mmCIF file of C-alpha atoms and ligand atoms in Angstrom:
data_model
loop_
_atom_site.group_PDB
_atom_site.id
_atom_site.type_symbol
_atom_site.label_atom_id
_atom_site.label_comp_id
_atom_site.label_asym_id
_atom_site.label_seq_id
_atom_site.Cartn_x
_atom_site.Cartn_y
_atom_site.Cartn_z
ATOM 1 C CA MET H 1 -200.618 -48.039 -4.429
ATOM 2 C CA ALA H 2 -203.570 -48.564 -2.103
ATOM 3 C CA ARG H 3 -202.520 -50.467 0.978
ATOM 4 C CA LYS H 4 -205.008 -51.854 3.480
ATOM 5 C CA LYS H 5 -204.564 -50.240 6.862
ATOM 6 C CA LEU H 6 -203.817 -52.286 9.974
ATOM 7 C CA VAL H 7 -204.380 -51.315 13.588
ATOM 8 C CA ALA H 8 -202.726 -53.647 16.095
ATOM 9 C CA GLY H 9 -203.060 -53.366 19.851
ATOM 10 C CA ASN H 10 -200.022 -54.236 21.947
ATOM 11 C CA TRP H 11 -201.281 -55.011 25.432
ATOM 12 C CA LYS H 12 -197.733 -55.552 26.746
ATOM 13 C CA MET H 13 -197.660 -57.115 30.249
ATOM 14 C CA ASN H 14 -201.112 -55.858 31.178
ATOM 15 C CA THR H 15 -204.599 -57.273 31.903
ATOM 16 C CA THR H 16 -205.899 -60.001 34.149
ATOM 17 C CA LEU H 17 -207.467 -62.985 32.410
ATOM 18 C CA GLY H 18 -210.940 -61.565 33.016
ATOM 19 C CA GLU H 19 -209.953 -58.166 31.643
ATOM 20 C CA ALA H 20 -208.314 -59.752 28.620
ATOM 21 C CA LYS H 21 -211.399 -61.761 27.696
ATOM 22 C CA SER H 22 -213.805 -58.838 28.055
ATOM 23 C CA LEU H 23 -211.488 -56.402 26.236
ATOM 24 C CA ALA H 24 -211.100 -58.877 23.359
ATOM 25 C CA ALA H 25 -214.847 -59.458 23.184
ATOM 26 C CA ALA H 26 -215.512 -55.702 23.086
ATOM 27 C CA VAL H 27 -212.884 -55.163 20.363
ATOM 28 C CA ALA H 28 -214.350 -58.040 18.357
ATOM 29 C CA ALA H 29 -217.882 -56.656 18.658
ATOM 30 C CA GLY H 30 -216.801 -53.127 17.749
ATOM 31 C CA SER H 31 -214.647 -54.019 14.746
ATOM 32 C CA THR H 32 -217.201 -55.752 12.541
ATOM 33 C CA ALA H 33 -217.645 -52.794 10.192
ATOM 34 C CA SER H 34 -213.982 -51.791 10.084
ATOM 35 C CA ALA H 35 -212.387 -51.280 6.692
ATOM 36 C CA ALA H 36 -208.952 -51.834 8.255
ATOM 37 C CA ASP H 37 -207.361 -55.042 9.466
ATOM 38 C CA VAL H 38 -207.437 -55.264 13.273
ATOM 39 C CA ALA H 39 -205.280 -57.326 15.622
ATOM 40 C CA VAL H 40 -204.612 -57.619 19.342
ATOM 41 C CA CYS H 41 -201.211 -58.808 20.609
ATOM 42 C CA VAL H 42 -201.793 -60.232 24.059
ATOM 43 C CA PRO H 43 -199.729 -61.808 26.867
ATOM 44 C CA TYR H 44 -198.784 -65.446 26.143
ATOM 45 C CA PRO H 45 -200.980 -67.114 28.792
ATOM 46 C CA TRP H 46 -204.058 -65.300 27.501
ATOM 47 C CA LEU H 47 -203.650 -66.376 23.855
ATOM 48 C CA ILE H 48 -205.947 -69.394 23.966
ATOM 49 C CA PRO H 49 -208.757 -67.831 26.012
ATOM 50 C CA VAL H 50 -208.580 -64.645 23.922
ATOM 51 C CA ALA H 51 -208.683 -66.739 20.727
ATOM 52 C CA GLU H 52 -211.996 -68.030 22.065
ATOM 53 C CA SER H 53 -213.279 -64.476 22.665
ATOM 54 C CA LEU H 54 -212.300 -63.496 19.104
ATOM 55 C CA ARG H 55 -213.731 -66.562 17.391
ATOM 56 C CA GLY H 56 -215.814 -65.661 14.329
ATOM 57 C CA SER H 57 -214.706 -62.022 14.425
ATOM 58 C CA LYS H 58 -212.433 -60.182 12.014
ATOM 59 C CA VAL H 59 -209.888 -59.395 14.761
ATOM 60 C CA GLY H 60 -206.615 -61.302 14.402
ATOM 61 C CA LEU H 61 -204.830 -62.743 17.413
ATOM 62 C CA GLY H 62 -201.168 -61.913 17.928
ATOM 63 C CA ALA H 63 -198.260 -62.528 20.288
ATOM 64 C CA GLN H 64 -195.713 -59.934 21.388
ATOM 65 C CA ASN H 65 -192.610 -62.046 20.826
ATOM 66 C CA CYS H 66 -191.485 -65.501 19.687
ATOM 67 C CA SER H 67 -188.451 -67.737 19.769
ATOM 68 C CA SER H 68 -186.325 -68.124 16.661
ATOM 69 C CA HIS H 69 -185.991 -71.850 17.471
ATOM 70 C CA LYS H 70 -188.481 -74.526 16.456
ATOM 71 C CA SER H 71 -188.360 -76.538 19.695
ATOM 72 C CA GLY H 72 -185.950 -77.868 22.267
ATOM 73 C CA ALA H 73 -184.035 -76.827 25.363
ATOM 74 C CA TYR H 74 -184.982 -73.129 25.485
ATOM 75 C CA THR H 75 -186.447 -72.671 28.932
ATOM 76 C CA GLY H 76 -189.169 -70.049 29.049
ATOM 77 C CA GLU H 77 -189.320 -69.525 25.291
ATOM 78 C CA VAL H 78 -192.355 -69.930 23.021
ATOM 79 C CA SER H 79 -192.076 -71.186 19.429
ATOM 80 C CA THR H 80 -193.884 -69.955 16.341
ATOM 81 C CA GLY H 81 -195.484 -73.403 16.010
ATOM 82 C CA MET H 82 -196.970 -73.002 19.486
ATOM 83 C CA LEU H 83 -198.294 -69.562 18.537
ATOM 84 C CA LEU H 84 -199.978 -70.989 15.438
ATOM 85 C CA GLU H 85 -201.573 -73.780 17.445
ATOM 86 C CA ALA H 86 -202.805 -71.235 19.980
ATOM 87 C CA GLY H 87 -204.583 -69.426 17.140
ATOM 88 C CA CYS H 88 -202.154 -66.613 16.328
ATOM 89 C CA ARG H 89 -202.077 -64.946 12.967
ATOM 90 C CA TYR H 90 -199.702 -62.132 14.055
ATOM 91 C CA VAL H 91 -196.508 -61.704 16.038
ATOM 92 C CA ILE H 92 -194.464 -58.642 17.004
ATOM 93 C CA VAL H 93 -190.677 -58.951 16.723
ATOM 94 C CA GLY H 94 -187.992 -56.485 17.765
ATOM 95 C CA HIS H 95 -190.143 -54.236 19.930
ATOM 96 C CA SER H 96 -187.936 -51.513 21.367
ATOM 97 C CA GLU H 97 -188.737 -52.613 24.912
ATOM 98 C CA ARG H 98 -187.093 -55.911 23.996
ATOM 99 C CA ARG H 99 -184.236 -54.366 22.026
ATOM 100 C CA HIS H 100 -183.354 -51.833 24.715
ATOM 101 C CA GLY H 101 -184.733 -53.397 27.890
ATOM 102 C CA LEU H 102 -183.867 -57.026 27.193
ATOM 103 C CA GLY H 103 -180.824 -56.694 24.985
ATOM 104 C CA GLU H 104 -182.191 -58.049 21.702
ATOM 105 C CA THR H 105 -179.673 -57.345 18.963
ATOM 106 C CA ASP H 106 -180.336 -56.884 15.255
ATOM 107 C CA ALA H 107 -179.145 -60.476 14.743
ATOM 108 C CA VAL H 108 -181.610 -61.831 17.318
ATOM 109 C CA VAL H 109 -184.469 -59.827 15.812
ATOM 110 C CA ASN H 110 -183.482 -61.026 12.331
ATOM 111 C CA ALA H 111 -183.598 -64.674 13.448
ATOM 112 C CA LYS H 112 -187.050 -64.134 14.980
ATOM 113 C CA ALA H 113 -188.355 -62.380 11.865
ATOM 114 C CA LYS H 114 -187.149 -65.287 9.713
ATOM 115 C CA ALA H 115 -188.791 -67.866 11.991
ATOM 116 C CA ALA H 116 -192.053 -65.934 12.199
ATOM 117 C CA LEU H 117 -192.338 -65.409 8.442
ATOM 118 C CA ALA H 118 -191.348 -69.006 7.706
ATOM 119 C CA ALA H 119 -194.158 -70.136 10.020
ATOM 120 C CA GLY H 120 -196.643 -68.063 8.006
ATOM 121 C CA LEU H 121 -197.308 -65.503 10.736
ATOM 122 C CA ARG H 122 -197.988 -61.884 9.837
ATOM 123 C CA THR H 123 -194.821 -60.416 11.308
ATOM 124 C CA ILE H 124 -194.777 -56.894 12.762
ATOM 125 C CA PHE H 125 -191.082 -55.979 12.670
ATOM 126 C CA CYS H 126 -190.357 -52.935 14.852
ATOM 127 C CA VAL H 127 -187.716 -50.282 14.291
ATOM 128 C CA GLY H 128 -187.093 -46.895 15.872
ATOM 129 C CA GLU H 129 -184.506 -44.540 17.268
ATOM 130 C CA LEU H 130 -183.757 -43.359 20.815
ATOM 131 C CA LEU H 131 -184.173 -39.693 21.726
ATOM 132 C CA ALA H 132 -180.403 -39.184 21.870
ATOM 133 C CA GLU H 133 -180.081 -40.702 18.398
ATOM 134 C CA ARG H 134 -182.744 -38.361 16.987
ATOM 135 C CA GLU H 135 -181.063 -35.370 18.623
ATOM 136 C CA ALA H 136 -177.731 -36.442 17.140
ATOM 137 C CA LYS H 137 -179.420 -36.640 13.707
ATOM 138 C CA GLN H 138 -178.824 -40.395 13.646
ATOM 139 C CA THR H 139 -182.440 -41.404 13.007
ATOM 140 C CA GLU H 140 -181.909 -42.485 9.406
ATOM 141 C CA ALA H 141 -178.636 -44.261 10.186
ATOM 142 C CA VAL H 142 -180.333 -46.233 12.976
ATOM 143 C CA LEU H 143 -183.335 -47.160 10.832
ATOM 144 C CA GLU H 144 -181.045 -48.167 7.971
ATOM 145 C CA ARG H 145 -179.016 -50.440 10.275
ATOM 146 C CA GLN H 146 -182.099 -52.008 11.856
ATOM 147 C CA ILE H 147 -183.638 -52.685 8.437
ATOM 148 C CA ARG H 148 -180.510 -53.935 6.658
ATOM 149 C CA HIS H 149 -179.551 -56.300 9.477
ATOM 150 C CA GLY H 150 -183.042 -57.174 10.680
ATOM 151 C CA LEU H 151 -184.591 -57.930 7.302
ATOM 152 C CA ARG H 152 -181.731 -59.794 5.654
ATOM 153 C CA ASP H 153 -182.170 -63.270 4.156
ATOM 154 C CA LEU H 154 -185.909 -63.464 4.786
ATOM 155 C CA PRO H 155 -187.920 -66.289 3.155
ATOM 156 C CA THR H 156 -188.773 -64.575 -0.151
ATOM 157 C CA ASP H 157 -192.034 -66.464 -0.682
ATOM 158 C CA ARG H 158 -193.409 -65.193 2.636
ATOM 159 C CA LEU H 159 -192.737 -61.463 2.337
ATOM 160 C CA ALA H 160 -196.409 -60.626 1.785
ATOM 161 C CA ASN H 161 -196.784 -61.262 5.533
ATOM 162 C CA LEU H 162 -194.201 -58.654 6.494
ATOM 163 C CA VAL H 163 -195.336 -55.503 8.319
ATOM 164 C CA VAL H 164 -192.933 -52.845 9.626
ATOM 165 C CA ALA H 165 -193.735 -50.668 12.648
ATOM 166 C CA TYR H 166 -191.889 -47.387 13.118
ATOM 167 C CA GLU H 167 -191.788 -46.734 16.836
ATOM 168 C CA PRO H 168 -189.545 -43.886 17.950
ATOM 169 C CA PHE H 169 -188.489 -44.955 21.452
ATOM 170 C CA TRP H 170 -188.985 -41.452 22.855
ATOM 171 C CA ALA H 171 -192.666 -41.581 21.870
ATOM 172 C CA ILE H 172 -193.516 -44.926 23.459
ATOM 173 C CA GLY H 173 -195.672 -44.648 26.544
ATOM 174 C CA THR H 174 -194.543 -41.046 27.032
ATOM 175 C CA GLY H 175 -197.517 -39.142 25.622
ATOM 176 C CA LYS H 176 -194.974 -37.467 23.312
ATOM 177 C CA VAL H 177 -196.297 -38.511 19.922
ATOM 178 C CA ALA H 178 -194.286 -37.932 16.746
ATOM 179 C CA THR H 179 -195.824 -35.250 14.568
ATOM 180 C CA PRO H 180 -197.505 -36.520 11.389
ATOM 181 C CA GLU H 181 -194.616 -34.903 9.484
ATOM 182 C CA GLN H 182 -191.970 -36.716 11.557
ATOM 183 C CA ALA H 183 -193.823 -40.000 11.092
ATOM 184 C CA GLN H 184 -194.251 -39.486 7.341
ATOM 185 C CA GLU H 185 -190.584 -38.611 6.921
ATOM 186 C CA ALA H 186 -189.424 -41.736 8.772
ATOM 187 C CA HIS H 187 -191.957 -43.974 6.992
ATOM 188 C CA ALA H 188 -190.907 -42.722 3.558
ATOM 189 C CA PHE H 189 -187.293 -43.403 4.483
ATOM 190 C CA ILE H 190 -188.156 -46.917 5.694
ATOM 191 C CA ARG H 191 -190.036 -47.632 2.452
ATOM 192 C CA LYS H 192 -187.029 -46.466 0.434
ATOM 193 C CA GLU H 193 -184.670 -48.692 2.448
ATOM 194 C CA VAL H 194 -186.981 -51.697 2.095
ATOM 195 C CA SER H 195 -187.166 -51.005 -1.633
ATOM 196 C CA THR H 196 -183.370 -51.115 -1.870
ATOM 197 C CA LEU H 197 -183.227 -54.331 0.131
ATOM 198 C CA LEU H 198 -186.307 -56.254 -1.044
ATOM 199 C CA GLY H 199 -187.436 -54.488 -4.205
ATOM 200 C CA GLY H 200 -189.887 -51.772 -5.154
ATOM 201 C CA THR H 201 -192.934 -53.985 -5.561
ATOM 202 C CA LEU H 202 -192.665 -55.367 -2.048
ATOM 203 C CA ALA H 203 -191.881 -51.928 -0.613
ATOM 204 C CA GLY H 204 -194.902 -50.452 -2.374
ATOM 205 C CA SER H 205 -197.286 -52.965 -0.850
ATOM 206 C CA LEU H 206 -195.628 -53.104 2.601
ATOM 207 C CA PRO H 207 -197.796 -51.827 5.476
ATOM 208 C CA ILE H 208 -195.752 -49.478 7.677
ATOM 209 C CA LEU H 209 -197.418 -48.768 11.033
ATOM 210 C CA TYR H 210 -196.671 -45.882 13.352
ATOM 211 C CA GLY H 211 -196.390 -46.599 17.069
ATOM 212 C CA GLY H 212 -195.737 -44.379 20.079
ATOM 213 C CA SER H 213 -198.478 -42.593 22.041
ATOM 214 C CA VAL H 214 -201.158 -43.093 19.385
ATOM 215 C CA THR H 215 -204.517 -41.981 20.825
ATOM 216 C CA ALA H 216 -208.117 -41.619 19.670
ATOM 217 C CA GLU H 217 -207.348 -37.912 19.273
ATOM 218 C CA ASN H 218 -204.165 -38.027 17.168
ATOM 219 C CA ALA H 219 -204.721 -41.204 15.113
ATOM 220 C CA ALA H 220 -206.597 -39.661 12.177
ATOM 221 C CA SER H 221 -203.928 -37.036 11.445
ATOM 222 C CA LEU H 222 -201.168 -39.676 11.566
ATOM 223 C CA PHE H 223 -203.062 -42.164 9.405
ATOM 224 C CA ALA H 224 -203.810 -39.453 6.831
ATOM 225 C CA ARG H 225 -200.150 -39.290 5.806
ATOM 226 C CA PRO H 226 -199.406 -41.218 2.609
ATOM 227 C CA ASP H 227 -196.844 -43.649 4.036
ATOM 228 C CA VAL H 228 -198.567 -44.260 7.398
ATOM 229 C CA ASP H 229 -200.596 -47.436 6.978
ATOM 230 C CA GLY H 230 -202.031 -47.767 10.466
ATOM 231 C CA GLY H 231 -200.783 -48.046 14.013
ATOM 232 C CA LEU H 232 -199.253 -50.238 16.682
ATOM 233 C CA VAL H 233 -201.027 -49.056 19.802
ATOM 234 C CA GLY H 234 -199.946 -49.659 23.388
ATOM 235 C CA GLY H 235 -201.669 -47.738 26.189
ATOM 236 C CA ALA H 236 -204.724 -46.738 24.174
ATOM 237 C CA SER H 237 -205.374 -50.394 23.214
ATOM 238 C CA LEU H 238 -206.188 -51.297 26.826
ATOM 239 C CA LYS H 239 -209.580 -49.587 26.684
ATOM 240 C CA ALA H 240 -212.030 -50.828 24.057
ATOM 241 C CA ASP H 241 -213.523 -47.405 23.371
ATOM 242 C CA SER H 242 -210.218 -45.631 22.675
ATOM 243 C CA PHE H 243 -208.874 -48.558 20.637
ATOM 244 C CA LEU H 244 -212.067 -48.740 18.560
ATOM 245 C CA LYS H 245 -211.884 -45.009 17.871
ATOM 246 C CA ILE H 246 -208.355 -45.565 16.541
ATOM 247 C CA VAL H 247 -209.624 -48.464 14.416
ATOM 248 C CA GLY H 248 -212.352 -46.123 13.154
ATOM 249 C CA ALA H 249 -209.730 -43.514 12.220
ATOM 250 C CA ALA H 250 -207.971 -46.046 9.968
HETATM 251 P P1 LIG Y 1 -197.798 -46.660 23.451
HETATM 252 O O1 LIG Y 1 -196.964 -47.981 23.048
HETATM 253 O O2 LIG Y 1 -198.935 -46.562 22.459
HETATM 254 O O3 LIG Y 1 -198.263 -46.905 24.844
HETATM 255 O O4 LIG Y 1 -196.869 -45.502 23.333
HETATM 256 C C1 LIG Y 1 -196.771 -48.342 21.709
HETATM 257 C C2 LIG Y 1 -195.933 -49.591 21.628
HETATM 258 O O5 LIG Y 1 -194.963 -49.721 22.405
HETATM 259 O O6 LIG Y 1 -196.192 -50.497 20.810
#
């Protein structure tokens, strides 16, 4: 089944306001002819000004996290309703830097995925194994656990907005990209697991992105694999020219 590719930039905790606005404007200007969907996931305080820079373009605005709660006494948290009002169409949940650096469990990520989908956001749900887990041949067991726990009880009428990102932790920000074969193998496994959990039709149309040291140089060979439907790009999304080359490779 033909799936539309998606390239999403994850700026993480980078950029000044000025840098964010000019990067977004350059991405918007350079993406007009792209056949793929394009998004940038930016720091919370830059959402509204970046929404302005993207206005009228095909680039979707995204956040890097959200609360699972609608509103209330959750100091420092940001709700999906706030993201929508700020102009977001996308949100990342379960990024490995949050799972491993900030202690987000499968249950927490599941609650966020439910909230994000229920709000109508295109939800980029991240999974991936640690280096020690890969070396211990636990990759599939880890992915299976993250998918079965993280994607349980989702709002069934909103699943068209689900995106999965496979991000092996050892490849993130390390320059150590997964080979196209490693990515394809993991993506095919993820699609099979999603098929078991949510059905073959949904699994067949689900975009599965690869993330972890994607660059302008390696993107085309990754995106050429049958189950790799685009990328979630960190470091290389901070420069318009490298990010636009990756968009061009999709
Ligand atoms: P990287 O980050 O491209 O810098 O490896 C990817 C990510 O963490 O989403």
